[in-house]
mmCIF file of C-alpha atoms in Angstrom:
data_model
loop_
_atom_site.group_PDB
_atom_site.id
_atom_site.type_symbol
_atom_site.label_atom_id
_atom_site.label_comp_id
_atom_site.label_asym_id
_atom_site.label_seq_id
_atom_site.Cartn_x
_atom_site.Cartn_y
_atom_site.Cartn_z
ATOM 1 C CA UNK A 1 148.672 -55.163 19.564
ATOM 2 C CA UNK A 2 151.018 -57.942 18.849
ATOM 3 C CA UNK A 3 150.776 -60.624 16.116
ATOM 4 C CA UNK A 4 151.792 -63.882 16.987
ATOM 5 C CA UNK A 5 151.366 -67.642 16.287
ATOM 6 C CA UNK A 6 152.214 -69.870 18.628
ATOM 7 C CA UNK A 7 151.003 -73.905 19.310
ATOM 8 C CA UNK A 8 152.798 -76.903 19.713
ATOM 9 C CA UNK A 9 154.381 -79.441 17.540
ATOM 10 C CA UNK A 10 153.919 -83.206 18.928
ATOM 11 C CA UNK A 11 151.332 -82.794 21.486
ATOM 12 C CA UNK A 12 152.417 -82.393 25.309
ATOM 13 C CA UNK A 13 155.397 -84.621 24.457
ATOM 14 C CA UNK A 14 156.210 -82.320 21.778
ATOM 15 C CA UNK A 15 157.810 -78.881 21.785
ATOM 16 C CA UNK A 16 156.464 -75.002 21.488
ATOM 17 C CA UNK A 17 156.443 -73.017 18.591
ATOM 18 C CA UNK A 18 155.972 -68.787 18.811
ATOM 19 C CA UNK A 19 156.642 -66.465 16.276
ATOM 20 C CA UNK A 20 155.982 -62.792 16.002
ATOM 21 C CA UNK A 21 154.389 -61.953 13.027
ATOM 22 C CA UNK A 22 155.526 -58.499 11.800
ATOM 23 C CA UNK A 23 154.517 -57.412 8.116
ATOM 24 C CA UNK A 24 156.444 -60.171 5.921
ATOM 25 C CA UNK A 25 159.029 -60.708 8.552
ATOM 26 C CA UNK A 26 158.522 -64.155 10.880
ATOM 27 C CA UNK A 27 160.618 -64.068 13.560
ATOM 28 C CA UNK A 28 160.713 -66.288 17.129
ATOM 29 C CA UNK A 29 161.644 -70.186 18.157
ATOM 30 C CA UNK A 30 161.088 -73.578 18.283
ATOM 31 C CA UNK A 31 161.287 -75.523 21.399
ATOM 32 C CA UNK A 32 162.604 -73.712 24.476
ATOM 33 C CA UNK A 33 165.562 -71.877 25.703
ATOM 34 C CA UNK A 34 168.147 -75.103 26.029
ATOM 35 C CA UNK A 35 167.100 -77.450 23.380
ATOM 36 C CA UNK A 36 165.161 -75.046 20.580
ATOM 37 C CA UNK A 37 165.975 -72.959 17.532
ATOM 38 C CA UNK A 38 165.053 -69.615 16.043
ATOM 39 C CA UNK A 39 163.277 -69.162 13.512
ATOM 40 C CA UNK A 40 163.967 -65.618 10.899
ATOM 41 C CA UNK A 41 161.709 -66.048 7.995
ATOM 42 C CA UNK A 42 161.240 -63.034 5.030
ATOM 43 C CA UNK A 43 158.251 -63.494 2.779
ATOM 44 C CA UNK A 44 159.261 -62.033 -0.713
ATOM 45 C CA UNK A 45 157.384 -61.914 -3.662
ATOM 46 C CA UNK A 46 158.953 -64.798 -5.306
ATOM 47 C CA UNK A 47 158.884 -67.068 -1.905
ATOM 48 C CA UNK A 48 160.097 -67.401 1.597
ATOM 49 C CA UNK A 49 164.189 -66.879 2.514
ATOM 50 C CA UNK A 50 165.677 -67.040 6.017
ATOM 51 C CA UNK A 51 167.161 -69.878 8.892
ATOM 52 C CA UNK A 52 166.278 -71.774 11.452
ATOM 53 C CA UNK A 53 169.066 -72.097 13.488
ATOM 54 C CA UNK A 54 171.996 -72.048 11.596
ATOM 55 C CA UNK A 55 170.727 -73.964 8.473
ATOM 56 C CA UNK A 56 169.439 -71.854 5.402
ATOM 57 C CA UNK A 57 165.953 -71.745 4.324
ATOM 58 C CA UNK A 58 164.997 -70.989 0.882
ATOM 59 C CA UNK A 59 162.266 -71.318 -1.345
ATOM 60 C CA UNK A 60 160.916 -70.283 -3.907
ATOM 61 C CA UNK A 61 157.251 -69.812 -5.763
ATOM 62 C CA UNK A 62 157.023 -71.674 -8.920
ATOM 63 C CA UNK A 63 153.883 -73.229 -10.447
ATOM 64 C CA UNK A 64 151.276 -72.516 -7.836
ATOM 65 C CA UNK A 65 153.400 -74.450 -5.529
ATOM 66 C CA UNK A 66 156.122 -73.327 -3.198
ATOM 67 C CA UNK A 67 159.725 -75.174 -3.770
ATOM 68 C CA UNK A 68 162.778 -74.948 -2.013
ATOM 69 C CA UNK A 69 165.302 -76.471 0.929
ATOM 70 C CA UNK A 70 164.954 -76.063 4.325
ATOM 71 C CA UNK A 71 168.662 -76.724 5.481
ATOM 72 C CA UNK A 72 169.711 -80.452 3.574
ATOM 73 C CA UNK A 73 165.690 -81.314 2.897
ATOM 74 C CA UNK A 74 163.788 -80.445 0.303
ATOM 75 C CA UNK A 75 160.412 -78.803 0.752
ATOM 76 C CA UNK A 76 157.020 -78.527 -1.268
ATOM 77 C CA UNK A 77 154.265 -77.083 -0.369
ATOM 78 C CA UNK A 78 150.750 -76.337 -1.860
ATOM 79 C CA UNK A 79 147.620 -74.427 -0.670
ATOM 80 C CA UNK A 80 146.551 -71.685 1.091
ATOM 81 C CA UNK A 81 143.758 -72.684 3.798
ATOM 82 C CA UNK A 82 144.001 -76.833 2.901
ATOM 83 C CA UNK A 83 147.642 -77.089 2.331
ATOM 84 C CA UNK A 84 149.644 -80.536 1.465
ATOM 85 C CA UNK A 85 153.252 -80.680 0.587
ATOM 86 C CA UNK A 86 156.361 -82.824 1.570
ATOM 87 C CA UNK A 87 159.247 -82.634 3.648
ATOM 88 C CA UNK A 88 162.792 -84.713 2.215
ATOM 89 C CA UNK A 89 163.170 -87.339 -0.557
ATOM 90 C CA UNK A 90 160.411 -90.034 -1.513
ATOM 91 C CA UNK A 91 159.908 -93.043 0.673
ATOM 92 C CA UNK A 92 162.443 -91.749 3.399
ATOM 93 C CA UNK A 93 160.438 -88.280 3.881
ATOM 94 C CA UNK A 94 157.418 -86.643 5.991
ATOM 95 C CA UNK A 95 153.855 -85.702 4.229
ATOM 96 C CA UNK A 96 152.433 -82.235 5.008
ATOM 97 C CA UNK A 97 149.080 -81.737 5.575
ATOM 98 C CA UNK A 98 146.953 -79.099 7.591
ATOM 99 C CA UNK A 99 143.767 -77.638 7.619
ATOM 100 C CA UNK A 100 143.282 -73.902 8.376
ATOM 101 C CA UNK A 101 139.868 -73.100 10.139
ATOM 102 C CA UNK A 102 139.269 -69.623 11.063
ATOM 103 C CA UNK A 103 142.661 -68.346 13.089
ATOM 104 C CA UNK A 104 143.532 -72.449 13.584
ATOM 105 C CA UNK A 105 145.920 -74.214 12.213
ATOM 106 C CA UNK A 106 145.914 -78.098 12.568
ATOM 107 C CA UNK A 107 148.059 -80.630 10.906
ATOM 108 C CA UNK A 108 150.151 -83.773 10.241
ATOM 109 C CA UNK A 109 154.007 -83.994 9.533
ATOM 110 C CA UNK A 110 154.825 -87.478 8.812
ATOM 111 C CA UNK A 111 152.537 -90.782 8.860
ATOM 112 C CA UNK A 112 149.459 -91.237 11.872
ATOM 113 C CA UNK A 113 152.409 -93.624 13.002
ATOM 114 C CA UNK A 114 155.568 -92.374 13.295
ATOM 115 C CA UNK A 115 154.604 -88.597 12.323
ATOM 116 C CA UNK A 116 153.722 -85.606 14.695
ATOM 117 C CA UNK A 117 150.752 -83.764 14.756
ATOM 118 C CA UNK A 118 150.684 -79.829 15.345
ATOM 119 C CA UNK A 119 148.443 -77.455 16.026
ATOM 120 C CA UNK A 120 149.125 -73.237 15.342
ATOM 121 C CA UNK A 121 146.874 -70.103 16.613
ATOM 122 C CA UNK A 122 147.964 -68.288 13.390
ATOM 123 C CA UNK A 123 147.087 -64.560 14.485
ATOM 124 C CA UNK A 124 146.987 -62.863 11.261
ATOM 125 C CA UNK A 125 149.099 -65.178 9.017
ATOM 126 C CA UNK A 126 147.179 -68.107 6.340
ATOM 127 C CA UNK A 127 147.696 -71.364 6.942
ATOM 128 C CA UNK A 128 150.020 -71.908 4.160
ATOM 129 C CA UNK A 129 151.989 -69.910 6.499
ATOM 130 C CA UNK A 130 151.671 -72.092 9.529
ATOM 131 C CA UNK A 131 152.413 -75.291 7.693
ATOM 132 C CA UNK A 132 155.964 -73.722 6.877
ATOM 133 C CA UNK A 133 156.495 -72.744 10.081
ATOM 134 C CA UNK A 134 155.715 -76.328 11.712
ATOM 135 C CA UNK A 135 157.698 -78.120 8.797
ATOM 136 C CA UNK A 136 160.658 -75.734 9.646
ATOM 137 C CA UNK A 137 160.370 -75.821 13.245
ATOM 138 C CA UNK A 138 160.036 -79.583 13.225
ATOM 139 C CA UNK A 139 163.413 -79.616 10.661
ATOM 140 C CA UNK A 140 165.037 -78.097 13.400
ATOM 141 C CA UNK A 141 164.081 -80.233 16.324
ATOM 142 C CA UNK A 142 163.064 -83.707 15.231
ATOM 143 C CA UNK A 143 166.180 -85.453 14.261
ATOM 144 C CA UNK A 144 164.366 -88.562 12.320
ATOM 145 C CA UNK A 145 163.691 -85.213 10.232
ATOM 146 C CA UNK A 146 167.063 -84.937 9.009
ATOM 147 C CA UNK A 147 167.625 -88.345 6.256
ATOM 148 C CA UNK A 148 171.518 -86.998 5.355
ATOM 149 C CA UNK A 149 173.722 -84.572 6.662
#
């Protein structure tokens, strides 16, 4: 049977995220088959390395918390099930936060204003899992995401 996660990013307005999960390997795209990305993610036993797209994604475990760059923007996260974190720099950057219940996933990148929500089946993965996915997959595709290139 296959693994997958798979929701949306943004509501209707937004843009589809699927990923087969395989083992510690993530693999799939955000957005569709014009305007999207893939996504090849490796969970390791000191973090998560891979791309999305053609930018880099690397990060590593330190602390409890999980620290790294996804392309130009930093990234931390923290949790498992309840996880918080940050996308970018202070005051120009997008707060991560999502609640895992059961198989869902359902979150906020960015403020109730200007931010997007998101909501992941997860399959087998944790939601710490899920909130990486939708921070990467929304690195990739918002471009307010993206403070300096």
């Amino acid at each position: 049977m296959e693994d997958v996660m798979k929701g949306r990013i943004g509501g209707e307005q937004g843009y589809e995220v699927r990923c087969n999960l395989d083992g510690d390997a993530i693999r799939g795209r955000a957005g569709g088959k014009l305007h999207g990305k893939d996504i090849t993610l490796e969970i390791t036993e000191t973090g998560v390395v891979g791309t999305v797209g053609n930018e880099s994604v690397s990060i590593q475990l330190q602390e409890g918390e999980l620290k790294g760059n996804v392309g130009s923007e930093k990234i931390t996260l923290r949790g498992v099930d309840r996880v918080t974190g940050f996308l970018g720099e202070p005051i120009i950057g997008w707060n991560i936060v999502a609640q895992q219940n059961g198989e869902k996933l359902v979150g906020q990148l960015g403020s109730t204003v200007l931010g997007r929500t998101f909501e992941l089946n997860l399959g087998s993965a944790p939601g710490w899992v899920g909130a990486l996915v939708a921070a990467v997959a929304f690195y990739a595709l918002e471009p307010r995401a993206v403070t300096r290139k």
